[in-house]
mmCIF file of C-alpha atoms in Angstrom:
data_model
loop_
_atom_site.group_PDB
_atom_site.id
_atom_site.type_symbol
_atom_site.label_atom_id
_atom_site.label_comp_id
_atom_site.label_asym_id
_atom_site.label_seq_id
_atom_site.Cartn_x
_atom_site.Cartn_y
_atom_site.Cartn_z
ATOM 1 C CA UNK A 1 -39.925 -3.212 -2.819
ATOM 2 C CA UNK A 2 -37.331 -0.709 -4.041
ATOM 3 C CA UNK A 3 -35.086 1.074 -1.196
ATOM 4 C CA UNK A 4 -35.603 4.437 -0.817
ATOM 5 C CA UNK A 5 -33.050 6.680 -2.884
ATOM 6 C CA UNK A 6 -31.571 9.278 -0.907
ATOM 7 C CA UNK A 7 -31.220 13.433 -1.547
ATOM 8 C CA UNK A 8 -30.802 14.375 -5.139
ATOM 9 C CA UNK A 9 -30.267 10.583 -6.212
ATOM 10 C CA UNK A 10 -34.619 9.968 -5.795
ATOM 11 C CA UNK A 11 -35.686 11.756 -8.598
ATOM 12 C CA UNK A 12 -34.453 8.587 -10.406
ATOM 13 C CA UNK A 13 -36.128 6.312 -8.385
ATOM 14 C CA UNK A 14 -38.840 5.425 -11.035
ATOM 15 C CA UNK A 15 -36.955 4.952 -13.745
ATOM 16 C CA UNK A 16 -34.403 2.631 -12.015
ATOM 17 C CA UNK A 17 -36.904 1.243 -10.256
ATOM 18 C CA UNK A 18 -39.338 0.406 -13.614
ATOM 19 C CA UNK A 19 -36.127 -0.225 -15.719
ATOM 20 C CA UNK A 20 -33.267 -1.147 -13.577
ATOM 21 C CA UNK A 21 -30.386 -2.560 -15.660
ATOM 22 C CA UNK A 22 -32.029 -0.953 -18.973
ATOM 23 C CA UNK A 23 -31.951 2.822 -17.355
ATOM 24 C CA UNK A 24 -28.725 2.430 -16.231
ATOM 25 C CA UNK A 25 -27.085 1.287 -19.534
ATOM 26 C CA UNK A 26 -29.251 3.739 -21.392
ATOM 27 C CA UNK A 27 -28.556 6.779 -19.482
ATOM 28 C CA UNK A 28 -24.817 6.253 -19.068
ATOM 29 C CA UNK A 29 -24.465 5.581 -23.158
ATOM 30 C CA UNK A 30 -26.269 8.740 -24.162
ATOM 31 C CA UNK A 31 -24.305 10.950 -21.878
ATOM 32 C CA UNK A 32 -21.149 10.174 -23.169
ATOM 33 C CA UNK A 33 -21.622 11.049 -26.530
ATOM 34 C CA UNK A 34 -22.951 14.312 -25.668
ATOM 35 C CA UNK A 35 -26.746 14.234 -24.563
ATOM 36 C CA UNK A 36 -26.956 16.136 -21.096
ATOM 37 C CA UNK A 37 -28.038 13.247 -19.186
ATOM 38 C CA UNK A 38 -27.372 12.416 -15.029
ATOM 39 C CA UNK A 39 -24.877 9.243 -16.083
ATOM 40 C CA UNK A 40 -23.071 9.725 -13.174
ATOM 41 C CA UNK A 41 -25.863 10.326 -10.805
ATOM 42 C CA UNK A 42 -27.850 6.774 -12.205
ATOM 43 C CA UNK A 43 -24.846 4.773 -11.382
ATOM 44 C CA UNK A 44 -24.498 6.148 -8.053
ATOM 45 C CA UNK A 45 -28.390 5.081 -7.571
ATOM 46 C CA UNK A 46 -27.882 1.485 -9.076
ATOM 47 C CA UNK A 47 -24.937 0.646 -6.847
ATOM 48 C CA UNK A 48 -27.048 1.919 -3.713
ATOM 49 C CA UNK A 49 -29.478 -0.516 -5.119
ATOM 50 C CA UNK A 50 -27.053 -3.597 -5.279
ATOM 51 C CA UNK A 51 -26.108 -2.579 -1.834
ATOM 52 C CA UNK A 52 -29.567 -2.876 -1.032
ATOM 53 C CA UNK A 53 -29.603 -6.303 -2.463
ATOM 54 C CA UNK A 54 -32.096 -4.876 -5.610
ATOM 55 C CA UNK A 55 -29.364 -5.130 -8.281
ATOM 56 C CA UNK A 56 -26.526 -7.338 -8.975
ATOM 57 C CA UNK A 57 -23.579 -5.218 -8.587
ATOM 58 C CA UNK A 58 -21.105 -6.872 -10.875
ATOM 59 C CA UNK A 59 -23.952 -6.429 -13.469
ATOM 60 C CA UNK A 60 -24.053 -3.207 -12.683
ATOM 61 C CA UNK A 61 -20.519 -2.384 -12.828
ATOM 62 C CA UNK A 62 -20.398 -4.500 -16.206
ATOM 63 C CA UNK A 63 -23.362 -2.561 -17.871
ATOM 64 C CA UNK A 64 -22.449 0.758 -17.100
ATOM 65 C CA UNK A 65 -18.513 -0.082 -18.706
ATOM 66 C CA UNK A 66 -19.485 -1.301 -21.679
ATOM 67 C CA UNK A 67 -22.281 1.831 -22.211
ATOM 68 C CA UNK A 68 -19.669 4.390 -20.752
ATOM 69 C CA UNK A 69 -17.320 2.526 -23.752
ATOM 70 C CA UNK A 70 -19.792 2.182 -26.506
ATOM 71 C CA UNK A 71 -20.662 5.998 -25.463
ATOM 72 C CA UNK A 72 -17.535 7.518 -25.890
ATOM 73 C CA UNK A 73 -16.680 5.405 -29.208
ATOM 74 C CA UNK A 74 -20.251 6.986 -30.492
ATOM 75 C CA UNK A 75 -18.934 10.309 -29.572
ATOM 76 C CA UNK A 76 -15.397 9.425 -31.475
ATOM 77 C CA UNK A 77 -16.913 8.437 -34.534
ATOM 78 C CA UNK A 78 -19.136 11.642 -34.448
ATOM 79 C CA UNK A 79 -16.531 13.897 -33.942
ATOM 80 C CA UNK A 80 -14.212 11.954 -36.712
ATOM 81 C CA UNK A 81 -16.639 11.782 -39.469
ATOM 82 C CA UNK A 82 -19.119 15.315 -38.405
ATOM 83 C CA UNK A 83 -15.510 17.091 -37.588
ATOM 84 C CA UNK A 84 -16.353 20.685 -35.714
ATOM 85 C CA UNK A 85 -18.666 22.261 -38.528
ATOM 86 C CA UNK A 86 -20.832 18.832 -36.948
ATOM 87 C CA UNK A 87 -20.304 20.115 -33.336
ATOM 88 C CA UNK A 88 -21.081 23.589 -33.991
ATOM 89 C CA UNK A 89 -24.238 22.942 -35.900
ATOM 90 C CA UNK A 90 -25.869 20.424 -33.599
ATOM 91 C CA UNK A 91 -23.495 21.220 -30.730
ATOM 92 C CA UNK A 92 -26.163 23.738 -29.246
ATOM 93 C CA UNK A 93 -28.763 21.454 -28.850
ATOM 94 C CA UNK A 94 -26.724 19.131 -26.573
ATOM 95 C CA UNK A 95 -25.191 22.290 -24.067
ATOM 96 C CA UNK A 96 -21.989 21.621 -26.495
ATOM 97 C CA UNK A 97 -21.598 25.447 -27.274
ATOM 98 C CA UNK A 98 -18.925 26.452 -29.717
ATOM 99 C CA UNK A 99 -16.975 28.718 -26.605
ATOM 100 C CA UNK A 100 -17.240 25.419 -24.275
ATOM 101 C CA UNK A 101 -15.987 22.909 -27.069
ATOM 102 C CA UNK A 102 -13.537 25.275 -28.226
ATOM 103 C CA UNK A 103 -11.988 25.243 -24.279
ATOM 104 C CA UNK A 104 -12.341 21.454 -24.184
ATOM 105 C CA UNK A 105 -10.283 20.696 -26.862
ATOM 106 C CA UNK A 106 -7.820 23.095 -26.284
ATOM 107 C CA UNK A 107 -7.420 21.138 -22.976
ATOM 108 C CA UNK A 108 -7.482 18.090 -24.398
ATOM 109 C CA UNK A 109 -4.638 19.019 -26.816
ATOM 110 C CA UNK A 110 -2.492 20.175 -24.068
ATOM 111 C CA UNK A 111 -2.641 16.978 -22.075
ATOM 112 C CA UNK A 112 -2.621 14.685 -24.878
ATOM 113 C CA UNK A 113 -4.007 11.405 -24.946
ATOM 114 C CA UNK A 114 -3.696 10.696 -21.482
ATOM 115 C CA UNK A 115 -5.974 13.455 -20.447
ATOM 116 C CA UNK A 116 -8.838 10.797 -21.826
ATOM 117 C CA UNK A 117 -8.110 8.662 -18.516
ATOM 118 C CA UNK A 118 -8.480 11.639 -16.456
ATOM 119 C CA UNK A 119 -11.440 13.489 -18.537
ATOM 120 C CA UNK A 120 -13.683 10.698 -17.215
ATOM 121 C CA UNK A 121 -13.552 12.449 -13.507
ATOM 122 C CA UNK A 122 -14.593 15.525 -15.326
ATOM 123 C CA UNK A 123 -17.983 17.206 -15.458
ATOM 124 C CA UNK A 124 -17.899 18.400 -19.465
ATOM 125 C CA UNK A 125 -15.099 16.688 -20.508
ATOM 126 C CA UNK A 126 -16.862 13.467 -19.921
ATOM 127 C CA UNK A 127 -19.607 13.960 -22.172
ATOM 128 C CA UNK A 128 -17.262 15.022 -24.796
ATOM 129 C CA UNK A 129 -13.927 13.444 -24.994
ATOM 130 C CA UNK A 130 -14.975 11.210 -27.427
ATOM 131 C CA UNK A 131 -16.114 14.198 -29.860
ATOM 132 C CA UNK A 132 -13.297 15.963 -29.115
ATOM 133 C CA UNK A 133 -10.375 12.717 -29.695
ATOM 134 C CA UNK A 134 -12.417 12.149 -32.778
ATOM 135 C CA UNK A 135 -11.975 15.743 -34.267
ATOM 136 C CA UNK A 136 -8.485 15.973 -33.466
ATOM 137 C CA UNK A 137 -8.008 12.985 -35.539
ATOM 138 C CA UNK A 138 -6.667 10.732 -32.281
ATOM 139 C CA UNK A 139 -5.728 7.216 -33.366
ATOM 140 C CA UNK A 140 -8.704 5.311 -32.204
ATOM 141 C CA UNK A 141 -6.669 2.645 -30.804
ATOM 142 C CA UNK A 142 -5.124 4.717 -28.537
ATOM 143 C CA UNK A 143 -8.052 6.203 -27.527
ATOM 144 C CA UNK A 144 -9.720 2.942 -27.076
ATOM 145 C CA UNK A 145 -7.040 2.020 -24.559
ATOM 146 C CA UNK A 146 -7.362 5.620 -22.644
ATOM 147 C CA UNK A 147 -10.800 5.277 -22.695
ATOM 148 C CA UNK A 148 -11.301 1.933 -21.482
ATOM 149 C CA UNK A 149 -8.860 2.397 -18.676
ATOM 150 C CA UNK A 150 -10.886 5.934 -17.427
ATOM 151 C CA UNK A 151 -14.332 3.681 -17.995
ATOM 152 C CA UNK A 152 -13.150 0.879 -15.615
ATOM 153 C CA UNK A 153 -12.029 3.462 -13.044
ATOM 154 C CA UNK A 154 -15.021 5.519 -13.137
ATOM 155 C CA UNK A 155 -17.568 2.714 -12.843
ATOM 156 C CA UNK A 156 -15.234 0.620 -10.330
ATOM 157 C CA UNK A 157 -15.086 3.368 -8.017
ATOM 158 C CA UNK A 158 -18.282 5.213 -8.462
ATOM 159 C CA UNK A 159 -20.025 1.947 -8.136
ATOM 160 C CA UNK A 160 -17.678 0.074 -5.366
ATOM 161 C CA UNK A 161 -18.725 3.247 -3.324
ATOM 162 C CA UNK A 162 -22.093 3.583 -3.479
ATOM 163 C CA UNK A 163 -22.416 0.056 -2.834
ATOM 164 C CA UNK A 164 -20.686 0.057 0.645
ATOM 165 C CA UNK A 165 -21.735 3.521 1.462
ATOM 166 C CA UNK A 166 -25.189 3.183 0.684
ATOM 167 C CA UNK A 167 -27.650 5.862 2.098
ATOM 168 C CA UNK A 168 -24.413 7.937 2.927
ATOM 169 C CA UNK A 169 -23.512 7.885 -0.799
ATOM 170 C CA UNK A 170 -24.410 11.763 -1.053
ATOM 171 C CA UNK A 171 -22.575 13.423 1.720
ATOM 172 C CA UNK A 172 -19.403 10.865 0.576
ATOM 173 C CA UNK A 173 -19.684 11.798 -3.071
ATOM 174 C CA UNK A 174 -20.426 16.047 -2.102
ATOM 175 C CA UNK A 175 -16.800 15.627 -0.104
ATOM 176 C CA UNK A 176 -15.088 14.101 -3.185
ATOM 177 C CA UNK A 177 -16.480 16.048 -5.541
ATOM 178 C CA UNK A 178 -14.984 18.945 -3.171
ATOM 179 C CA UNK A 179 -11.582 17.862 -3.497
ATOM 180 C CA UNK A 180 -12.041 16.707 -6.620
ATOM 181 C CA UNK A 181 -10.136 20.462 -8.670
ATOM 182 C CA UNK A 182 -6.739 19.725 -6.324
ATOM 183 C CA UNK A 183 -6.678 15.964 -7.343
ATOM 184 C CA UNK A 184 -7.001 17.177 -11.081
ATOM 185 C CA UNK A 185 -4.761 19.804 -10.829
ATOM 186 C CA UNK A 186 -1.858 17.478 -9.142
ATOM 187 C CA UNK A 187 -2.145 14.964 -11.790
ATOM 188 C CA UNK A 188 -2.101 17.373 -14.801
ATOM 189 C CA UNK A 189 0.848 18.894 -13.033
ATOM 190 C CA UNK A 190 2.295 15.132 -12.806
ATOM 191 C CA UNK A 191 1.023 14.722 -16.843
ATOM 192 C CA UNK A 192 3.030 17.806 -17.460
ATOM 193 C CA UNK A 193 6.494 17.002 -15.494
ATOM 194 C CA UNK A 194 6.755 13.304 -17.439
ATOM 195 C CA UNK A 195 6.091 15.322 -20.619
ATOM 196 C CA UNK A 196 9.174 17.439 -19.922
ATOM 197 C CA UNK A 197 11.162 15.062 -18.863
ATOM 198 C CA UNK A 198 10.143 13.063 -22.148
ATOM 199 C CA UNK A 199 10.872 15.954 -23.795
ATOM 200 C CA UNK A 200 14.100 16.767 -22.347
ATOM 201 C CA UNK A 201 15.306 13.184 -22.705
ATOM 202 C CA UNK A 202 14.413 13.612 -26.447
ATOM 203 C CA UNK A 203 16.620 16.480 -27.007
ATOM 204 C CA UNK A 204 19.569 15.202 -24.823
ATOM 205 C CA UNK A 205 19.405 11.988 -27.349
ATOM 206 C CA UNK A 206 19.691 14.306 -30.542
#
């Protein structure tokens, strides 16, 4: 018999429950090219699960990677073959407004590519960095290696978590989520201080 899912996680208790493995690939893949669907919130259940001896948590942590991957590379290819007359057509339909993409990739173009890494953390800018890399004509190699780096540390930790912390996996996540904005803000501020000093270097050189 399934474990119970705790607080806001137990809505999703029949579908991981009926589909296990399936939901969580599914759900975490559609979300990140776009489609407003609780990715985050499904691996949070599954790795309660494999703490709960239900799922395999390496399987788990696999899956989820290589949909959160496959996701984002979705999103890339829309964004670099739809371009933002795509976006702002069919944005709607997803929650991708033309006022919220428009702040999202001005963001993203202020950070650079390393802001991909990072975007993963963020509520918004992880259903959309792909879209957005793609329409800013990113090289998708680079991207690739952003992305897959902010994949493996999303799943690893969201997972690794929710695993050990099982039915306390909701007060845990509220309190990271909390500090979440001051992590954010110290590593765009960290982003921004090797970016001068890049910078600086460069003109010193010339």
């Amino acid at each position: 018999m399934s474990p119970p899912l705790p607080g806001p996680l137990a809505p999703l208790e029949p579908l991981l429950g009926h589909y296990g493995y399936w939901a969580v690939g599914a759900v975490v893949l559609v979300e990140d090219f776009g489609v407003p669907a609780p990715g985050e919130t499904i691996l949070l259940a599954a790795g309660v699960y494999a703490g709960a001896g239900r799922l395999d948590i390496v399987a788990v942590a696999a899956i989820a990677f290589a949909a959160a991957v496959i996701g984002d590379n979705i999103g890339y290819l829309i964004g670099r073959v739809g371009g933002r007359a795509f976006v702002h057509r069919w944005g709607r339909y997803v929650f991708l407004t033309p006022k919220r993409f428009a702040a999202a990739e001005a963001f993203f173009a202020r950070h650079g590519g390393k802001i991909v890494t990072v975007a993963r953390f963020v509520e918004g800018l992880r259903q959309t960095n792909g879209i957005i890399a793609g329409t800013t004509g990113m090289h998708w190699r680079r991207f690739l290696a952003f992305n897959a780096l902010g994949a493996a540390l999303w799943v690893g930790m969201w997972a690794t978590l929710a695993y050990l912390a099982g039915d306390h996996i909701t007060a845990l996540y509220d309190e990271i989520r909390r500090y979440q904005l001051y992590v954010l803000i110290a590593a765009a501020l960290l982003i921004a201080v090797f970016a001068l000093r890049h910078f600086l270097r460069r003109r010193h050189e010339t």
